[in-house]
Amino acid sequence: MIRKKILLLGDFGVGKTSLIRRYIDNTFDDRYLTTIGVKISKKILEIRRIECELIIWDIEGSTPIKKIPKSYMFGAHGAIFVADCNREATIKDLAEHIETFLTVNPKAKYVIAYNKSDLLSAEQKADFPLEENAFLTSAKEGENVNRLFSTLAEEIIQ
Ligand code: G3D
Ligand code: MG
């Protein structure tokens, strides 16, 4: 079985930990749970008949971008950059998260999650500008969460 390290990056409170919990357990907990240090979760999935274990790294969300330890970034095959689709500042910060990550891992693949889509109206959703590798997601309702992770895994395995 092949193993791939992926990580989640984005501002505090955008839903990184919630997306992982939704993907791993398929549950969503309204209680706030602070991630202490780095938490590593695993999920096995099959991509074009290849079994792949995703090793998913989640860091304490309040850590400033520049202070994220190299050990967190190092050796990652891919990343999910997360913003809150209702908070412009978190969307603006994506560029810096992406640049920092690609400096450490220039060949890694990535996808973008504009999370908390459950808080958008149908019109706002329809009008939301999305890059090719981006998804509107909801950790709360599950929308596009599996697609987010499996698209990244497919990109990595290609
Ligand atoms: P982080 O790991 O990026 O810091 P968290 O973010 O996963 O801890 O989530 C931060 C807050 O956003 C939590 O609320 C969580 O429940 C909420 N949240 C995460 N994803 C979604 C989503 O898709 N929709 C909605 N509506 N809320 C979401 P609290 O209130 O506990 O701080
Ligand atoms: Mg977190």
PDB file of N, CA, C and O in Angstrom, residues 1-7 23-24 40-57 75-78 149-150 152-154 156-157:
ATOM      1  N   MET A   1       0.848  -1.205   0.000  1.00  0.00           N
ATOM      2  CA  MET A   1       0.000   0.000   0.000  1.00  0.00           C
ATOM      3  C   MET A   1       0.878   1.247   0.000  1.00  0.00           C
ATOM      4  O   MET A   1       1.870   1.314   0.703  1.00  0.00           O
ATOM      5  N   ILE A   2       0.459   2.232  -0.805  1.00  0.00           N
ATOM      6  CA  ILE A   2       1.229   3.471  -0.804  1.00  0.00           C
ATOM      7  C   ILE A   2       0.670   4.434   0.236  1.00  0.00           C
ATOM      8  O   ILE A   2      -0.519   4.428   0.542  1.00  0.00           O
ATOM      9  N   ARG A   3       1.562   5.227   0.773  1.00  0.00           N
ATOM     10  CA  ARG A   3       1.164   6.188   1.802  1.00  0.00           C
ATOM     11  C   ARG A   3       1.512   7.589   1.337  1.00  0.00           C
ATOM     12  O   ARG A   3       2.587   7.816   0.807  1.00  0.00           O
ATOM     13  N   LYS A   4       0.588   8.504   1.559  1.00  0.00           N
ATOM     14  CA  LYS A   4       0.812   9.888   1.149  1.00  0.00           C
ATOM     15  C   LYS A   4       0.475  10.822   2.301  1.00  0.00           C
ATOM     16  O   LYS A   4      -0.598  10.709   2.899  1.00  0.00           O
ATOM     17  N   LYS A   5       1.405  11.711   2.547  1.00  0.00           N
ATOM     18  CA  LYS A   5       1.182  12.711   3.604  1.00  0.00           C
ATOM     19  C   LYS A   5       0.509  13.953   3.024  1.00  0.00           C
ATOM     20  O   LYS A   5       0.993  14.536   2.060  1.00  0.00           O
ATOM     21  N   ILE A   6      -0.609  14.300   3.608  1.00  0.00           N
ATOM     22  CA  ILE A   6      -1.255  15.549   3.204  1.00  0.00           C
ATOM     23  C   ILE A   6      -1.488  16.408   4.449  1.00  0.00           C
ATOM     24  O   ILE A   6      -1.529  15.897   5.574  1.00  0.00           O
ATOM     25  N   LEU A   7      -1.623  17.710   4.234  1.00  0.00           N
ATOM     26  CA  LEU A   7      -1.869  18.552   5.389  1.00  0.00           C
ATOM     27  C   LEU A   7      -2.904  19.616   5.076  1.00  0.00           C
ATOM     28  O   LEU A   7      -3.190  19.896   3.909  1.00  0.00           O
ATOM     29  N   TYR A  23     -14.521  13.901   7.322  1.00  0.00           N
ATOM     30  CA  TYR A  23     -14.004  12.938   6.346  1.00  0.00           C
ATOM     31  C   TYR A  23     -13.681  11.591   6.997  1.00  0.00           C
ATOM     32  O   TYR A  23     -13.970  10.537   6.444  1.00  0.00           O
ATOM     33  N   ILE A  24     -13.111  11.646   8.184  1.00  0.00           N
ATOM     34  CA  ILE A  24     -12.697  10.419   8.870  1.00  0.00           C
ATOM     35  C   ILE A  24     -13.891   9.697   9.499  1.00  0.00           C
ATOM     36  O   ILE A  24     -14.073   8.509   9.338  1.00  0.00           O
ATOM     37  N   ILE A  40      -2.581  13.656  13.876  1.00  0.00           N
ATOM     38  CA  ILE A  40      -2.444  12.905  12.633  1.00  0.00           C
ATOM     39  C   ILE A  40      -3.559  11.874  12.539  1.00  0.00           C
ATOM     40  O   ILE A  40      -3.757  11.077  13.451  1.00  0.00           O
ATOM     41  N   SER A  41      -4.312  11.933  11.443  1.00  0.00           N
ATOM     42  CA  SER A  41      -5.385  10.975  11.200  1.00  0.00           C
ATOM     43  C   SER A  41      -5.051  10.194   9.935  1.00  0.00           C
ATOM     44  O   SER A  41      -4.282  10.665   9.106  1.00  0.00           O
ATOM     45  N   LYS A  42      -5.653   9.022   9.811  1.00  0.00           N
ATOM     46  CA  LYS A  42      -5.384   8.190   8.636  1.00  0.00           C
ATOM     47  C   LYS A  42      -6.670   7.738   7.990  1.00  0.00           C
ATOM     48  O   LYS A  42      -7.661   7.508   8.665  1.00  0.00           O
ATOM     49  N   LYS A  43      -6.626   7.620   6.684  1.00  0.00           N
ATOM     50  CA  LYS A  43      -7.795   7.098   5.969  1.00  0.00           C
ATOM     51  C   LYS A  43      -7.305   6.341   4.742  1.00  0.00           C
ATOM     52  O   LYS A  43      -6.473   6.834   3.976  1.00  0.00           O
ATOM     53  N   ILE A  44      -7.844   5.134   4.564  1.00  0.00           N
ATOM     54  CA  ILE A  44      -7.479   4.339   3.395  1.00  0.00           C
ATOM     55  C   ILE A  44      -8.527   4.535   2.318  1.00  0.00           C
ATOM     56  O   ILE A  44      -9.725   4.484   2.592  1.00  0.00           O
ATOM     57  N   LEU A  45      -8.077   4.807   1.105  1.00  0.00           N
ATOM     58  CA  LEU A  45      -9.034   4.904   0.007  1.00  0.00           C
ATOM     59  C   LEU A  45      -8.449   4.228  -1.227  1.00  0.00           C
ATOM     60  O   LEU A  45      -7.254   3.955  -1.296  1.00  0.00           O
ATOM     61  N   GLU A  46      -9.338   3.910  -2.185  1.00  0.00           N
ATOM     62  CA  GLU A  46      -8.892   3.235  -3.393  1.00  0.00           C
ATOM     63  C   GLU A  46      -8.999   4.199  -4.561  1.00  0.00           C
ATOM     64  O   GLU A  46     -10.067   4.753  -4.805  1.00  0.00           O
ATOM     65  N   ILE A  47      -7.886   4.410  -5.230  1.00  0.00           N
ATOM     66  CA  ILE A  47      -7.859   5.297  -6.384  1.00  0.00           C
ATOM     67  C   ILE A  47      -7.409   4.468  -7.581  1.00  0.00           C
ATOM     68  O   ILE A  47      -6.296   3.967  -7.599  1.00  0.00           O
ATOM     69  N   ARG A  48      -8.271   4.325  -8.555  1.00  0.00           N
ATOM     70  CA  ARG A  48      -7.978   3.519  -9.740  1.00  0.00           C
ATOM     71  C   ARG A  48      -7.302   2.186  -9.359  1.00  0.00           C
ATOM     72  O   ARG A  48      -6.226   1.864  -9.813  1.00  0.00           O
ATOM     73  N   ARG A  49      -7.948   1.457  -8.471  1.00  0.00           N
ATOM     74  CA  ARG A  49      -7.526   0.134  -8.012  1.00  0.00           C
ATOM     75  C   ARG A  49      -6.227   0.141  -7.218  1.00  0.00           C
ATOM     76  O   ARG A  49      -5.659  -0.907  -6.942  1.00  0.00           O
ATOM     77  N   ILE A  50      -5.776   1.325  -6.870  1.00  0.00           N
ATOM     78  CA  ILE A  50      -4.587   1.391  -6.022  1.00  0.00           C
ATOM     79  C   ILE A  50      -5.044   1.768  -4.613  1.00  0.00           C
ATOM     80  O   ILE A  50      -5.760   2.747  -4.421  1.00  0.00           O
ATOM     81  N   GLU A  51      -4.628   0.950  -3.640  1.00  0.00           N
ATOM     82  CA  GLU A  51      -4.937   1.290  -2.254  1.00  0.00           C
ATOM     83  C   GLU A  51      -3.970   2.349  -1.769  1.00  0.00           C
ATOM     84  O   GLU A  51      -2.755   2.210  -1.913  1.00  0.00           O
ATOM     85  N   CYS A  52      -4.536   3.371  -1.194  1.00  0.00           N
ATOM     86  CA  CYS A  52      -3.706   4.495  -0.764  1.00  0.00           C
ATOM     87  C   CYS A  52      -4.099   4.887   0.645  1.00  0.00           C
ATOM     88  O   CYS A  52      -5.284   5.005   0.954  1.00  0.00           O
ATOM     89  N   GLU A  53      -3.096   5.029   1.501  1.00  0.00           N
ATOM     90  CA  GLU A  53      -3.383   5.513   2.851  1.00  0.00           C
ATOM     91  C   GLU A  53      -3.003   6.982   2.934  1.00  0.00           C
ATOM     92  O   GLU A  53      -1.852   7.341   2.715  1.00  0.00           O
ATOM     93  N   LEU A  54      -3.992   7.804   3.211  1.00  0.00           N
ATOM     94  CA  LEU A  54      -3.731   9.225   3.420  1.00  0.00           C
ATOM     95  C   LEU A  54      -3.372   9.443   4.881  1.00  0.00           C
ATOM     96  O   LEU A  54      -4.110   9.025   5.777  1.00  0.00           O
ATOM     97  N   ILE A  55      -2.236  10.062   5.102  1.00  0.00           N
ATOM     98  CA  ILE A  55      -1.822  10.449   6.445  1.00  0.00           C
ATOM     99  C   ILE A  55      -2.110  11.947   6.539  1.00  0.00           C
ATOM    100  O   ILE A  55      -1.463  12.750   5.871  1.00  0.00           O
ATOM    101  N   ILE A  56      -3.114  12.295   7.331  1.00  0.00           N
ATOM    102  CA  ILE A  56      -3.636  13.669   7.318  1.00  0.00           C
ATOM    103  C   ILE A  56      -3.160  14.428   8.557  1.00  0.00           C
ATOM    104  O   ILE A  56      -3.460  14.041   9.679  1.00  0.00           O
ATOM    105  N   TRP A  57      -2.415  15.504   8.323  1.00  0.00           N
ATOM    106  CA  TRP A  57      -1.843  16.292   9.419  1.00  0.00           C
ATOM    107  C   TRP A  57      -2.673  17.539   9.666  1.00  0.00           C
ATOM    108  O   TRP A  57      -2.983  18.286   8.740  1.00  0.00           O
ATOM    109  N   GLY A  75       8.032  16.986   3.529  1.00  0.00           N
ATOM    110  CA  GLY A  75       7.682  15.683   2.985  1.00  0.00           C
ATOM    111  C   GLY A  75       6.223  15.519   2.618  1.00  0.00           C
ATOM    112  O   GLY A  75       5.780  14.407   2.326  1.00  0.00           O
ATOM    113  N   ALA A  76       5.456  16.604   2.603  1.00  0.00           N
ATOM    114  CA  ALA A  76       4.039  16.478   2.250  1.00  0.00           C
ATOM    115  C   ALA A  76       3.888  16.266   0.740  1.00  0.00           C
ATOM    116  O   ALA A  76       4.569  16.905  -0.058  1.00  0.00           O
ATOM    117  N   HIS A  77       2.998  15.359   0.371  1.00  0.00           N
ATOM    118  CA  HIS A  77       2.701  15.124  -1.049  1.00  0.00           C
ATOM    119  C   HIS A  77       1.590  16.046  -1.543  1.00  0.00           C
ATOM    120  O   HIS A  77       1.410  16.208  -2.741  1.00  0.00           O
ATOM    121  N   GLY A  78       0.821  16.559  -0.597  1.00  0.00           N
ATOM    122  CA  GLY A  78      -0.289  17.416  -1.008  1.00  0.00           C
ATOM    123  C   GLY A  78      -0.814  18.226   0.158  1.00  0.00           C
ATOM    124  O   GLY A  78      -0.469  17.976   1.319  1.00  0.00           O
ATOM    125  N   PHE A 149     -11.105  15.517  -0.660  1.00  0.00           N
ATOM    126  CA  PHE A 149      -9.973  14.649  -0.323  1.00  0.00           C
ATOM    127  C   PHE A 149      -9.636  13.703  -1.475  1.00  0.00           C
ATOM    128  O   PHE A 149      -8.464  13.467  -1.768  1.00  0.00           O
ATOM    129  N   SER A 150     -10.665  13.153  -2.139  1.00  0.00           N
ATOM    130  CA  SER A 150     -10.360  12.172  -3.193  1.00  0.00           C
ATOM    131  C   SER A 150      -9.777  12.848  -4.426  1.00  0.00           C
ATOM    132  O   SER A 150      -8.925  12.269  -5.107  1.00  0.00           O
ATOM    133  N   LEU A 152      -7.766  15.428  -4.341  1.00  0.00           N
ATOM    134  CA  LEU A 152      -6.350  15.627  -4.008  1.00  0.00           C
ATOM    135  C   LEU A 152      -5.578  14.308  -4.120  1.00  0.00           C
ATOM    136  O   LEU A 152      -4.483  14.275  -4.699  1.00  0.00           O
ATOM    137  N   ALA A 153      -6.157  13.232  -3.604  1.00  0.00           N
ATOM    138  CA  ALA A 153      -5.477  11.925  -3.668  1.00  0.00           C
ATOM    139  C   ALA A 153      -5.240  11.516  -5.118  1.00  0.00           C
ATOM    140  O   ALA A 153      -4.162  11.019  -5.464  1.00  0.00           O
ATOM    141  N   GLU A 154      -6.219  11.748  -5.980  1.00  0.00           N
ATOM    142  CA  GLU A 154      -6.047  11.408  -7.406  1.00  0.00           C
ATOM    143  C   GLU A 154      -4.938  12.232  -8.045  1.00  0.00           C
ATOM    144  O   GLU A 154      -4.130  11.712  -8.813  1.00  0.00           O
ATOM    145  N   ILE A 156      -2.380  13.457  -6.574  1.00  0.00           N
ATOM    146  CA  ILE A 156      -1.087  13.016  -6.047  1.00  0.00           C
ATOM    147  C   ILE A 156      -0.638  11.727  -6.730  1.00  0.00           C
ATOM    148  O   ILE A 156       0.524  11.557  -7.066  1.00  0.00           O
ATOM    149  N   ILE A 157      -1.590  10.826  -6.965  1.00  0.00           N
ATOM    150  CA  ILE A 157      -1.237   9.501  -7.471  1.00  0.00           C
ATOM    151  C   ILE A 157      -0.945   9.523  -8.972  1.00  0.00           C
ATOM    152  O   ILE A 157      -0.187   8.696  -9.464  1.00  0.00           O
TER     153      ILE A 157
END
